Amino acid sequence: MEEAIELDSRYKTLKEEFSVPTFGSFGIPGDADTKTTYLCGNSLGLMPLAIRRAINDELDAWGERAVDSHFRHPGLDDGKTNWMDIDLPVIPLIKDIVGAQEDEVAIMGSLTANLNALMVAFYKPQGKRTKILFEKGSFPSDYYAIFNQLRLNSLDPQTDMIQMEPRKGEYTLRTQDIISQIESHSETLALVLLPGIQYYTGQLFDIEVITRVAKSHGIIIGWDLAHAVGNVPLKLHDWGVDFAVWCSYKYLNSGPGAISGIFVHSSHGTNEEDKYMPRLAGWWGNNASTRFKMMEFFDPIQGALGFRQSNPSVIDVVSVHASLKLFQEYGGIGKLREKSVALTRYLETLLKDSPYFNNTEYGFKILTPDDPEDRGAQLSLLFFPRTTDSTPGIMDDIHQFMTHRGVICDERRPDVIRIAPVPLYNTFQDVFHAVEVLNSAFDTKSPKSS
Ligand SMILES: *Cc1c(COP(=O)(O)O)cnc(C)c1O
Ligand SMILES: *[C@@H]1O[C@H](CO)[C@@H](O)[C@H](O)[C@H]1NC(C)=O
Ligand SMILES: *[C@@H]1O[C@H](CO)[C@@H](O)[C@H](O)[C@H]1NC(C)=O
């Protein structure tokens, strides 16, 4: 514990800016006021306290001026924004987090809806080039979206989906193997779609290299950054990524189902033809100066804003804004990543010191790559004994034991627990405590000790 305390003195935390569930609020027996150890930010980030005020201000505006707040917000002098342009102040904050130019990002929609919308715009099967390359074991929503995108184009998912999986006995994909797949299907691929960070294993893909290879073969490449945004620094513009989508409720801490965002590279929209690129369109993507003229002519804003369809949920947008301010307050994503690497390294070290580490009879393995370059905050643990058709594995018991002691992490049935120390609000002491509780879960449940 001394080491954890010492490490905490070296790295800033903004834990006091967040609402951390207590034993009492979470409904766990024990001292009601004790805070839980929340290591589940990969699933739902904690609530920034500032969001309550931000939402209340908009409720006030709605109550005080109703429709007029679109153009004459009562809080203008207080730094508030007319609802017309409510999403625009978020742009400078998010662009630094994803490494984009201002005209390459927009706040809109939700992750899967945006993925569907951008696939409609960017997936253009033609001649032999019809296939979509992605991973086996992708997040189901992404699978469903891809599957149906092919069907919408009257193509056969059986032949036009190419799914990559790790080599036998391995849990994560090798960059070289992904490159080989792209190269061997270079003539028939219309789209490569990958997660920045794999939700299950925590593997961080080499976005830069994979993007370069896809682009060199003239293949469109999109990234689902659900687990990467706000977790690792990104340079979407410099890497030449065609498009990307993400959500705001995981590492961006903006609230359950909060409005999400898109990236569209500025190389799209560089000529007249591109400007009118067919898409799922709506009035909010139209030039703001003519939007209310209600013309029968779609004049898209150049860049990502031209992909917006609807006027955004104001309450959602100000939540994202209040939350992203904390990234700025911390010193930016680069600074957060420094702490994150140390924090996850510390978790890994403690786990590897556990008597149960790498024990495939009664213990756990780490699925996530060892190299910090190949992962974000999260480590995924695989538990033994594993679940079989006739017997439940041990993971559920371990997870329940930890939860009852206030260590909140995320289970993926049948046999995996994901632990994500989030640098904005987690401490080295949180990590120390979590591993202590994990070890005592094994001690307690051990057939040997009972
Ligand atoms: C979290 C997550 C989603 C969730 O999609 P929503 O549209 O936000 O419900 C989809 N894909 C991936 C890879 C995710 O990690
Ligand atoms: C919107 O239209 C006006 C008038 O035609 C034009 O000057 C302006 O550049 C357009 N703005 C965008 C973002 O396209
Ligand atoms: C885990 O155990 C296997 C088999 O006993 C061994 O080959 C491997 O090196 C161990 N891995 C680690 C990371 O200790």
PDB file of C-alpha atoms in Angstrom, residues 5 17 34 66 68 72 88 93 103 135 140 189 197 222 229 235 245 252 259 263 309 358 371 373 392 405 414 416:
ATOM      1  CA  ILE A   5       0.242   6.001  -1.815  1.00  0.00           C
ATOM      2  CA  GLU A  17     -15.091  16.126  -9.496  1.00  0.00           C
ATOM      3  CA  THR A  34     -17.598   4.360   2.150  1.00  0.00           C
ATOM      4  CA  ALA A  66     -38.762  28.285 -24.381  1.00  0.00           C
ATOM      5  CA  ASP A  68     -36.552  31.777 -27.972  1.00  0.00           C
ATOM      6  CA  ARG A  72     -31.453  34.249 -27.429  1.00  0.00           C
ATOM      7  CA  LEU A  88     -20.224  23.966 -31.578  1.00  0.00           C
ATOM      8  CA  LEU A  93     -12.637  19.934 -26.951  1.00  0.00           C
ATOM      9  CA  ASP A 103     -13.981  20.677 -39.637  1.00  0.00           C
ATOM     10  CA  GLU A 135     -12.987  -9.102 -36.825  1.00  0.00           C
ATOM     11  CA  PRO A 140     -22.535  -7.514 -31.825  1.00  0.00           C
ATOM     12  CA  LEU A 189     -12.323  -5.105 -50.323  1.00  0.00           C
ATOM     13  CA  ILE A 197      -9.588  -0.941 -28.898  1.00  0.00           C
ATOM     14  CA  GLY A 222     -13.386   3.224 -40.739  1.00  0.00           C
ATOM     15  CA  VAL A 229     -11.826   7.645 -27.344  1.00  0.00           C
ATOM     16  CA  LYS A 235      -4.316  11.243 -34.467  1.00  0.00           C
ATOM     17  CA  VAL A 245     -17.377   6.861 -34.770  1.00  0.00           C
ATOM     18  CA  LEU A 252     -15.835  10.258 -22.029  1.00  0.00           C
ATOM     19  CA  ILE A 259     -24.869  11.962 -27.717  1.00  0.00           C
ATOM     20  CA  PHE A 263     -14.924  11.970 -37.651  1.00  0.00           C
ATOM     21  CA  GLN A 309     -29.178  15.097 -39.600  1.00  0.00           C
ATOM     22  CA  ASN A 358      -1.460 -17.977 -14.779  1.00  0.00           C
ATOM     23  CA  ASP A 371       2.935  -3.957 -24.120  1.00  0.00           C
ATOM     24  CA  GLU A 373       1.550   0.312 -26.867  1.00  0.00           C
ATOM     25  CA  PRO A 392     -20.464 -23.182 -14.218  1.00  0.00           C
ATOM     26  CA  ARG A 405     -16.861  -5.760  -1.162  1.00  0.00           C
ATOM     27  CA  PRO A 414     -18.935 -16.871 -19.433  1.00  0.00           C
ATOM     28  CA  VAL A 416     -14.065 -12.875 -18.280  1.00  0.00           C
TER      29      VAL A 416
END
